[in-house]
Coordinates of C-alpha atoms and ligand atoms in Angstrom, one line a residue:
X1 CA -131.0 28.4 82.9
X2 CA -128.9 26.1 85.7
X3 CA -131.1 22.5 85.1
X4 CA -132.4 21.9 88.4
X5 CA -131.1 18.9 90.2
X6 CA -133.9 17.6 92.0
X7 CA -133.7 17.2 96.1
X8 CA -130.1 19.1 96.4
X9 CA -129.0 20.3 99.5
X10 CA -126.7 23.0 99.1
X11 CA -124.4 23.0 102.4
X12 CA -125.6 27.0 103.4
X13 CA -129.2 25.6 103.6
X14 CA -128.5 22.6 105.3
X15 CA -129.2 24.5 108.7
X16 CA -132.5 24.8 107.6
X17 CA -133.4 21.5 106.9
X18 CA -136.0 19.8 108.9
X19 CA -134.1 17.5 111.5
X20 CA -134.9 14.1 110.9
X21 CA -135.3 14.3 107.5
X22 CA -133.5 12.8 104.5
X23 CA -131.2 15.5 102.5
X24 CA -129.0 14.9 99.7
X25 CA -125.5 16.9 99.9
X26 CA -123.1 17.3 96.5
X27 CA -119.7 18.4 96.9
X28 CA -116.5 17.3 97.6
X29 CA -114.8 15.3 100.6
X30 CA -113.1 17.8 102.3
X31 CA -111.6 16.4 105.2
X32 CA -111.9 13.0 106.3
X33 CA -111.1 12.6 109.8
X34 CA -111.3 9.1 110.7
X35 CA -111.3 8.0 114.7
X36 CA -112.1 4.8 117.2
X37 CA -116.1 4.5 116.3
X38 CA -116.8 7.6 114.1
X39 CA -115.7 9.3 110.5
X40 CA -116.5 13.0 110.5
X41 CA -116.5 13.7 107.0
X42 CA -116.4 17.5 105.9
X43 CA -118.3 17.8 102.6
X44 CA -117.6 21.4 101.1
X45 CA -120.1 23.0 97.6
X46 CA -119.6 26.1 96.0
X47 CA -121.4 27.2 99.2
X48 CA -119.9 26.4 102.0
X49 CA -118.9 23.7 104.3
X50 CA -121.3 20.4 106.1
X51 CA -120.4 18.1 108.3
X52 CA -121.5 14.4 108.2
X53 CA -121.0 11.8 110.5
X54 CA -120.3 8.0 109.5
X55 CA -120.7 5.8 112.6
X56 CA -118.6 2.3 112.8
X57 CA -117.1 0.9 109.3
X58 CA -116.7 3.4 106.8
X59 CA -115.5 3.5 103.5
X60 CA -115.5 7.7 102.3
X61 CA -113.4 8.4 99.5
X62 CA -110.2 10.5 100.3
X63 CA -110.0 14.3 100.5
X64 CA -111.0 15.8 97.5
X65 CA -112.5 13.1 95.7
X66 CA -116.2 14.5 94.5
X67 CA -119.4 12.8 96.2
X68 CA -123.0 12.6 96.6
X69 CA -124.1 12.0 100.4
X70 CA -127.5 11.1 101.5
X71 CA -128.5 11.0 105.0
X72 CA -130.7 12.4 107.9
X73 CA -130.6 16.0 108.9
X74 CA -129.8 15.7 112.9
X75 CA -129.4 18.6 115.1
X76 CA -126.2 19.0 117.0
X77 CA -125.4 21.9 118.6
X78 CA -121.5 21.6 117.7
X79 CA -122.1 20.9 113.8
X80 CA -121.8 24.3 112.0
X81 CA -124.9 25.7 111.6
X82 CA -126.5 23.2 114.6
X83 CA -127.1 20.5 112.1
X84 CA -125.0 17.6 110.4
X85 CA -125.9 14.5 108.4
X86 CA -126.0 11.0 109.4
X87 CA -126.4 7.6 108.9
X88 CA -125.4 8.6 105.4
X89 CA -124.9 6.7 101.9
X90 CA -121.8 8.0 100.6
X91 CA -121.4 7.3 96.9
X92 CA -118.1 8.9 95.3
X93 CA -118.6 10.4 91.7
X94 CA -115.5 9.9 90.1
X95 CA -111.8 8.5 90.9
X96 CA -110.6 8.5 94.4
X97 CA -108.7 12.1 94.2
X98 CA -104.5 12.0 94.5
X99 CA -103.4 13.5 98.0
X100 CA -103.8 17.5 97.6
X101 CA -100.3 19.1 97.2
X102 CA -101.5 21.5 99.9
X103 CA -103.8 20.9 102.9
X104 CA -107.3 22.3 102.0
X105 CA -108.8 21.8 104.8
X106 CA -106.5 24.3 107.1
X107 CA -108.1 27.3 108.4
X108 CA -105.3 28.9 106.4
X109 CA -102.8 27.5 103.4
X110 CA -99.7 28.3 104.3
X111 CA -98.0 27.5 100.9
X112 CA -95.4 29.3 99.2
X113 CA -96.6 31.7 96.7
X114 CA -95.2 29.6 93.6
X115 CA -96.8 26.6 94.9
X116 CA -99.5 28.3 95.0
X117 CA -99.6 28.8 91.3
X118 CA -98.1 26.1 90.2
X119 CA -101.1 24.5 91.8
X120 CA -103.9 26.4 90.9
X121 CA -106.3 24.4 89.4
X122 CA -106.6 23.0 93.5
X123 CA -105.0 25.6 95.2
X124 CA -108.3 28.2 94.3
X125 CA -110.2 25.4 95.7
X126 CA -109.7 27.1 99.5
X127 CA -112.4 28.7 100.9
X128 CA -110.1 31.8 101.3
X129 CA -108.6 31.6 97.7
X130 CA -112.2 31.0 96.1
X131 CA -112.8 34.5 98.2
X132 CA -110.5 36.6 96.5
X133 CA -111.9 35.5 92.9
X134 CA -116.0 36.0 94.4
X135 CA -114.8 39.7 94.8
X136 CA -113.5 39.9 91.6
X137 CA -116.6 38.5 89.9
X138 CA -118.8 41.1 91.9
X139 CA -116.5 43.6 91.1
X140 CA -117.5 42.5 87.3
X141 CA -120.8 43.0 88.2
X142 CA -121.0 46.3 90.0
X143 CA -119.2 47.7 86.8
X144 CA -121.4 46.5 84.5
X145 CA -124.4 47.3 86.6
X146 CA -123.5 51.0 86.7
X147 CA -122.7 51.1 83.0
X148 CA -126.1 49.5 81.8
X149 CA -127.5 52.0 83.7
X150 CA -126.0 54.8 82.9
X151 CA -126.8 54.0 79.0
X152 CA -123.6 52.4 77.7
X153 CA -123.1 49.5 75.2
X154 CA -121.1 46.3 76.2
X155 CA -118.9 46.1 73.0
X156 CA -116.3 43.1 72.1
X157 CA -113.5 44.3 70.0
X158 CA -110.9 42.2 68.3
X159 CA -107.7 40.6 70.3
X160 CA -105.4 40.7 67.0
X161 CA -104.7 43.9 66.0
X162 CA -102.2 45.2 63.2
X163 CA -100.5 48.1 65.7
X164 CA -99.4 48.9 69.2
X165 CA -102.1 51.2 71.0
X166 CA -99.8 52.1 74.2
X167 CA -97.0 52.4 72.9
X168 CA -94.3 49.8 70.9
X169 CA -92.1 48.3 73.5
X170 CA -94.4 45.7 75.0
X171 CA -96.5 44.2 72.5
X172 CA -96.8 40.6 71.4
X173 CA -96.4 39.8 67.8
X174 CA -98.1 36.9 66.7
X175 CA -97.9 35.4 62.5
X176 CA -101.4 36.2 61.3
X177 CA -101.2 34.5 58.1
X178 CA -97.6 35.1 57.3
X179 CA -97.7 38.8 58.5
X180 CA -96.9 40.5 61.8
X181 CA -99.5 41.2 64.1
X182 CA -100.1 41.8 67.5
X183 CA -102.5 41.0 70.8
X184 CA -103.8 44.1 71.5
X185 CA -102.9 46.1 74.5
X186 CA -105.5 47.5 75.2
X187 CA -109.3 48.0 73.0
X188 CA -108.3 51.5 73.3
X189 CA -109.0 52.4 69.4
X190 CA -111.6 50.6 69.4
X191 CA -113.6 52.0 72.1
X192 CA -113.1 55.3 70.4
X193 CA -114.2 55.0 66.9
X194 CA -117.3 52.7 69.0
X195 CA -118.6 56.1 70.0
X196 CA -119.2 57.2 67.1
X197 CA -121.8 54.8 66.7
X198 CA -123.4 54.4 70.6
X199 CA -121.9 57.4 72.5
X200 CA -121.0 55.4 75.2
X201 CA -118.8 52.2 75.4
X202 CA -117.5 49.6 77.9
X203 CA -115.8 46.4 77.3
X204 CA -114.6 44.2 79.8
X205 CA -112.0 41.6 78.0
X206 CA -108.2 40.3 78.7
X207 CA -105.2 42.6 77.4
X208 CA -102.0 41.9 76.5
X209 CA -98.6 43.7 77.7
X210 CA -95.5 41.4 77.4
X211 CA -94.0 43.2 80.3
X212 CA -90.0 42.8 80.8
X213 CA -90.0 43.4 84.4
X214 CA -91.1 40.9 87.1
X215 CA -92.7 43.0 89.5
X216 CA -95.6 42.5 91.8
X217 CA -98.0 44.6 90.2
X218 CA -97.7 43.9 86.4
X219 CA -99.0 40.3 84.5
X220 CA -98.7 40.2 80.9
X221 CA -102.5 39.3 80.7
X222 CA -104.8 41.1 82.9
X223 CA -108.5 42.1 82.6
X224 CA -109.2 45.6 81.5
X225 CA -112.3 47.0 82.3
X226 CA -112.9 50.1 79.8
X227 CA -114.7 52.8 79.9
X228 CA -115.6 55.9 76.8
X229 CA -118.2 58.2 76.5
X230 CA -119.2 60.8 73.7
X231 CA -120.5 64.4 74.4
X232 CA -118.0 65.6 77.2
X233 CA -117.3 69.0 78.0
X234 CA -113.9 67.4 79.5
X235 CA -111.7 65.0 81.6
X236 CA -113.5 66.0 84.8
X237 CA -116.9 64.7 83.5
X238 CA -115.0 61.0 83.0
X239 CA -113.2 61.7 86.6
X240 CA -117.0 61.7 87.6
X241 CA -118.5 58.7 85.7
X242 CA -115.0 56.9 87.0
X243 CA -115.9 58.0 90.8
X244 CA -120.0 56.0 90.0
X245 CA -118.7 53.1 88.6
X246 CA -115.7 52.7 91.3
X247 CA -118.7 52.9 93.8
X248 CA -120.9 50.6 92.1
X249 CA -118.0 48.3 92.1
X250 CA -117.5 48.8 95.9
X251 CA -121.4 48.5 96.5
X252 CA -122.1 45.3 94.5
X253 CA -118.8 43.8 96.4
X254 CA -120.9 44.5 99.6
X255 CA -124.1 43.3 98.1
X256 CA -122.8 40.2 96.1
X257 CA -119.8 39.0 97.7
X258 CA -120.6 40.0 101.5
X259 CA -119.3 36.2 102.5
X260 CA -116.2 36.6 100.8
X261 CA -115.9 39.8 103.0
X262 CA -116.4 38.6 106.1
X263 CA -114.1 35.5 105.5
X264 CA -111.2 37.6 104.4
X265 CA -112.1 40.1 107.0
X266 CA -111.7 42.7 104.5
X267 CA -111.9 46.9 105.3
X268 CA -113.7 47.4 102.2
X269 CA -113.2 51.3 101.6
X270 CA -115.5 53.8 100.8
X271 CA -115.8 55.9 97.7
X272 CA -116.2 59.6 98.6
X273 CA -118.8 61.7 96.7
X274 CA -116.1 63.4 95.8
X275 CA -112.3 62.0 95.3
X276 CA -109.6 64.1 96.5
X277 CA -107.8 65.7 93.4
X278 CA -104.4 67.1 92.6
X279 CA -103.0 68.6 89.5
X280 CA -99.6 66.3 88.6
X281 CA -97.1 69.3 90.0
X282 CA -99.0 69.1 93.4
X283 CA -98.8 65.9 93.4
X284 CA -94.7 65.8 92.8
X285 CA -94.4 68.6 95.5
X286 CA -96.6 66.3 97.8
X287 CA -94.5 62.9 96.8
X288 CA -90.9 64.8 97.6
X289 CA -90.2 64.8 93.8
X290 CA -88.8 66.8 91.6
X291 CA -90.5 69.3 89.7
X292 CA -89.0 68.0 86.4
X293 CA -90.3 64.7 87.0
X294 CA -92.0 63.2 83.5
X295 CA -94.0 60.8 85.7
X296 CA -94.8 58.9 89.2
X297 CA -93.0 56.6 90.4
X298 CA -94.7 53.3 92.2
X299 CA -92.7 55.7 95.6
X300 CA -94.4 58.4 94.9
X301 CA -97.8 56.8 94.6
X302 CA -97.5 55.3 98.0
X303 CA -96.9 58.5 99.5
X304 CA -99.5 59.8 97.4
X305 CA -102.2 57.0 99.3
X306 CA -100.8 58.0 102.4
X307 CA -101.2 61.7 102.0
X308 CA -104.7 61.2 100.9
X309 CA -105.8 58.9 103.9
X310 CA -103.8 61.2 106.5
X311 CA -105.2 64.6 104.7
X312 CA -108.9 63.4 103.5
X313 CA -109.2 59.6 105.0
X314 CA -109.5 58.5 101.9
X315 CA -108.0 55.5 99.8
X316 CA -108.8 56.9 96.5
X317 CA -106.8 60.1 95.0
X318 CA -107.2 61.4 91.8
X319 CA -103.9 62.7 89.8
X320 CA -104.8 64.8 86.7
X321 CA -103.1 67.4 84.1
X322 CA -100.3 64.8 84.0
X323 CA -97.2 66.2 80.9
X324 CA -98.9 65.7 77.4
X325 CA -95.4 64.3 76.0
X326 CA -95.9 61.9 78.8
X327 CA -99.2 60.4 78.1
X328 CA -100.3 58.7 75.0
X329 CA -100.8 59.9 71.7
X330 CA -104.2 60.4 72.1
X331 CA -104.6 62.0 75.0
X332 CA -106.2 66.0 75.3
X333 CA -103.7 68.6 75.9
X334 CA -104.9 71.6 78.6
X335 CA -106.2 73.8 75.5
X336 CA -104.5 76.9 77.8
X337 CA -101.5 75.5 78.1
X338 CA -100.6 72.3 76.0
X339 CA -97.9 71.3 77.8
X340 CA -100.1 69.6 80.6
X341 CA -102.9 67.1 79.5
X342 CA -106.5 66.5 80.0
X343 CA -105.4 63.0 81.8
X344 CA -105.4 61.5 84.6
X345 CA -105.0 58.5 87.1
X346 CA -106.8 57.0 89.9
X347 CA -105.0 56.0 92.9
X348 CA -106.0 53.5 95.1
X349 CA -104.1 52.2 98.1
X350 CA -101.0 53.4 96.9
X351 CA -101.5 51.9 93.6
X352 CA -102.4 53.3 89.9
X353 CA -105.6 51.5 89.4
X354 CA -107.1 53.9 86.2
X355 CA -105.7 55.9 83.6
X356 CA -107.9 57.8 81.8
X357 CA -108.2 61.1 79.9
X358 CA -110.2 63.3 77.4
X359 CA -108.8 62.0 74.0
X360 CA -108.2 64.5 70.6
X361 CA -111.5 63.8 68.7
X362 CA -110.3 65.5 65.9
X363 CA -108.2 64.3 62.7
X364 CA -106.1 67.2 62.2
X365 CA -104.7 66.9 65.7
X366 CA -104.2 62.9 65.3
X367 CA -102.0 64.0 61.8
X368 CA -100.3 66.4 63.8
X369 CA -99.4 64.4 67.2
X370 CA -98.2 61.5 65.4
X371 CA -96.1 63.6 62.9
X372 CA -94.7 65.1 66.2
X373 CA -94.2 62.3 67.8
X374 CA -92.1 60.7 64.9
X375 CA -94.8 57.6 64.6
X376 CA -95.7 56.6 60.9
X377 CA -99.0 56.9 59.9
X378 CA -100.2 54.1 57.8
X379 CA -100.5 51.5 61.1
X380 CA -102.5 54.3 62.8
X381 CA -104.9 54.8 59.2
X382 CA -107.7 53.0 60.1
X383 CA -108.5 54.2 63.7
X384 CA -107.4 58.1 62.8
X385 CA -109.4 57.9 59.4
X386 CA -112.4 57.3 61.9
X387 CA -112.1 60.9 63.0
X388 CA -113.1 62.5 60.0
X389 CA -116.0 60.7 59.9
X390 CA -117.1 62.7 63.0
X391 CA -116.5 61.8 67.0
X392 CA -117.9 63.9 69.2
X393 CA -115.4 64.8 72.2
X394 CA -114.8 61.8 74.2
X395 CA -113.0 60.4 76.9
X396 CA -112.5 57.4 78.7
X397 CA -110.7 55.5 81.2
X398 CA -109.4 51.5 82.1
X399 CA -109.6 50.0 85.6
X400 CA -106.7 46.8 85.9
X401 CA -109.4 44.5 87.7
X402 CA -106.5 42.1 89.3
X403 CA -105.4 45.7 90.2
X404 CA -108.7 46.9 92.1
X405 CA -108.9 43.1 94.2
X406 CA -104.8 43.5 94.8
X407 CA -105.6 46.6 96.6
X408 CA -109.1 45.6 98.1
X409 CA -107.2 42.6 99.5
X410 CA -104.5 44.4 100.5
X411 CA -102.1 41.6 99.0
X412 CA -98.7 42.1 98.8
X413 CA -98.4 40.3 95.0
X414 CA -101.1 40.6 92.1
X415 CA -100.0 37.2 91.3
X416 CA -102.3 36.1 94.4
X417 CA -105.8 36.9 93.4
X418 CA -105.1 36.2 89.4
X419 CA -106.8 33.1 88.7
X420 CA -103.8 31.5 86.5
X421 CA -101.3 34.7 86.0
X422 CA -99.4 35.0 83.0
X423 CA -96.2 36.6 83.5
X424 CA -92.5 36.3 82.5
X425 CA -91.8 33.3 83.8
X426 CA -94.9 31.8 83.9
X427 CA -97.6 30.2 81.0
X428 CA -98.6 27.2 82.7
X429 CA -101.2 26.0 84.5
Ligands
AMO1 P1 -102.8 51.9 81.1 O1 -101.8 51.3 80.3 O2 -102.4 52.8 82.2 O3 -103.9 52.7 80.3 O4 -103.7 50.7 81.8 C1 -104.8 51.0 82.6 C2 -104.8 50.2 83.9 O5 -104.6 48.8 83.6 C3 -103.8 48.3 84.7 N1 -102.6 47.7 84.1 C4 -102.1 46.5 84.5 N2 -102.5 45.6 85.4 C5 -101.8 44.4 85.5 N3 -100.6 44.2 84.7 C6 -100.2 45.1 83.9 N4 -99.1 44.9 83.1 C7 -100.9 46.3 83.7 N5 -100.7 47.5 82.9 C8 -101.8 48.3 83.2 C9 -103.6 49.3 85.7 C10 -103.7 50.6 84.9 O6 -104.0 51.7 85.6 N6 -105.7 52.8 77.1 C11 -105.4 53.3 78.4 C12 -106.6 53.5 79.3 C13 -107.5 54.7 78.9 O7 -106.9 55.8 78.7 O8 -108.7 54.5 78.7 C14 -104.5 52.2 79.1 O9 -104.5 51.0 78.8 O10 -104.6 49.3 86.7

């Protein structure tokens, strides 16, 4: 429970306030514009902005400094929302605040993108930067919404893990105790053997992937929002799931973040009841690739958005039956014809957003893929043993949540709605 703080005005409600009587405001100073025989002072809260007005002498802490104001509620027709304080006591709550190292008061912050993260801890502080992170919270929400209501578990599963789940290249290896281990990847075994005990499974937690290449959609820590469930027939029955909880994402975005919305001036998309879907080769033939090509390229998935907002107005596209050599170990091959797999991706904007697939569910087929694929057996024993304890056939997917706001936002770098981004160069703030 938030403890109530008696008498708060938050700054959205201060149009309501009776004029003429006394309010108490809590934020912080943000802009002081001092001329001849006034101050305005701009106070801005998690809600919005107020404006107060000091008349003659004035001492209000500089921009950014935290305060408490109390004052009258006067009705001006040019104050946002027809009301401002005055005749206010102004009483700062901590230290006078250093000079910003950009101006948050601008409409817009037009700061370099590494200033930007190197600052942060201020820089989210910007009514339009605090935006991008309210979508990504009701993004969080939507998914866990439709997930609680479709009868799944929240699980937690461990961050240090004893082997690669994606594949070896990018792991971390951390000492655990004078042995090797490694920050997982993904909770990708763990979300398995968890069906065996709930049927249906989603975590929402940070993953690891010490990626080599700098690019403008990859971190090495990002937030993976997973998704298995038990008792499939096959991939299309997670396809659908995938397509609910997309939409409940979408829909609590509208419901829970609708100021963020309007103050981006966002074109938030619409899920279709049903998401266009291509099988891998049409989707090569579509992309001007060749048919021998193992995968898609970040070209081809742009063309791939394109094709599916000219063809079907839509910013979503499904790519399934991707090659089974291709996808991870676990994946379902096509039972007619092995060579394709029972996976698939999710395309948004241009971007993969989802992988997902039916997954093996039996043991003999885990002994044989990984005897197949050359990997060793003994870092896999613990999540293949699980299989002969009975798993029902499964399958499962992960949305990249810095991903799905990139893309809502339409922002050129992921880097720019990650609230401190980890990447090759970067660890600090
Ligand atoms: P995959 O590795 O494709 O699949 O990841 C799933 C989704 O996570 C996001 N993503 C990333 N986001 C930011 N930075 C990265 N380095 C990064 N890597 C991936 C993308 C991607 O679509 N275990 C499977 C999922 C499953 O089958 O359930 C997996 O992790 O949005």
């Amino acid at each position: 429970m938030t403890p109530r703080v008696p008498d708060r005005t938050l700054c959205t409600d201060l149009p309501a306030a009776e004029p003429g009587s006394t309010v108490r405001l809590q934020g912080w100073v943000h802009r002081r514009r001092e001329l001849a025989q006034l101050t305005f002072l701009v106070v801005r809260d998690r809600t919005g902005l107020a404006q107060v007005v000091v008349r003659g002498e004035a001492d209000v802490p500089p921009e950014e400094t935290p305060v408490e104001v109390v004052g009258t509620a006067t009705a001006n027709p040019q104050a946002p929302g027809g009301i401002e304080v005055t005749e206010p006591t102004i009483r700062a709550l901590s230290d006078d605040a250093d000079t910003p190292p950009v101006e948050l008061w601008r409409p817009t912050l037009n700061a370099s993108l590494p200033t930007m993260l190197d600052h942060a801890a201020v820089t989210w502080r910007h009514p339009l930067q605090r935006a991008k992170w309210e979508l990504a919270a009701a993004s969080l929400k939507g998914f866990r919404t439709t997930l609680d209501a479709g009868g799944f578990t929240e699980v937690c599963s461990p961050k240090l893990v004893e082997s690669a789940t994606e594949s070896g290249a990018n792991v971390f290896t951390v000492d655990y105790f004078g042995r090797p281990a490694y920050l997982a990847q993904s909770p990708q075994f763990y979300k398995q053997v968890l069906v065996g005990v709930f049927e249906r499974v989603y975590e929402v937690a940070p993953v690891f992937r010490a990626e080599p290449h700098d690019t403008v959609r990859h971190l090495a820590e990002y937030v993976s929002l997973d998704v298995e469930l038990g008792f499939i027939e096959d991939h299309r029955e997670v396809i659908a799931c995938l397509r609910d909880v997309v939409a409940g994402m979408v829909a609590a975005v509208h419901e829970h973040a609708a100021p963020a919305v309007e103050r981006l001036g966002l074109d938030v998309p619409v899920v279709p009841e049903e998401i266009p879907l291509l099988h891998f080769r049409e989707a090569l033939a579509i992309a001007g690739a060749p048919e021998d090509e193992p995968d898609l390229a970040p070209a081809h998935e742009r063309a791939l958005g394109e094709w599916a907002k000219a063809e079907h107005g839509s910013d979503f596209l499904v790519v399934e039956g991707y090659p089974t050599a291709n996808r991870a170990f676990y994946s379902h091959p096509e039972p007619e014809d092995p060579h394709w797999s029972r996976s698939f991706d999710l395309i948004f904007r241009g971007v993969e957003l989802v992988s997902g697939a039916q997954r093996l569910h039996r043991y003999d087929d885990y002994v044989r893929t990984l005897e197949e694929r050359g990997y060793p057996y003994a870092p896999y024993a613990s999540y293949v043993e699980a299989f002969r304890r009975g798993i029902p056939p499964h399958g499962g997917f992960a949305i990249g949540l810095e991903r799905f706001v990139g893309r809502l936002t339409e922002s050129p770098n992921i880097r720019e709605v990650t609230l401190f981004p980890r990447d090759l160069h970067r660890l600090a703030p």
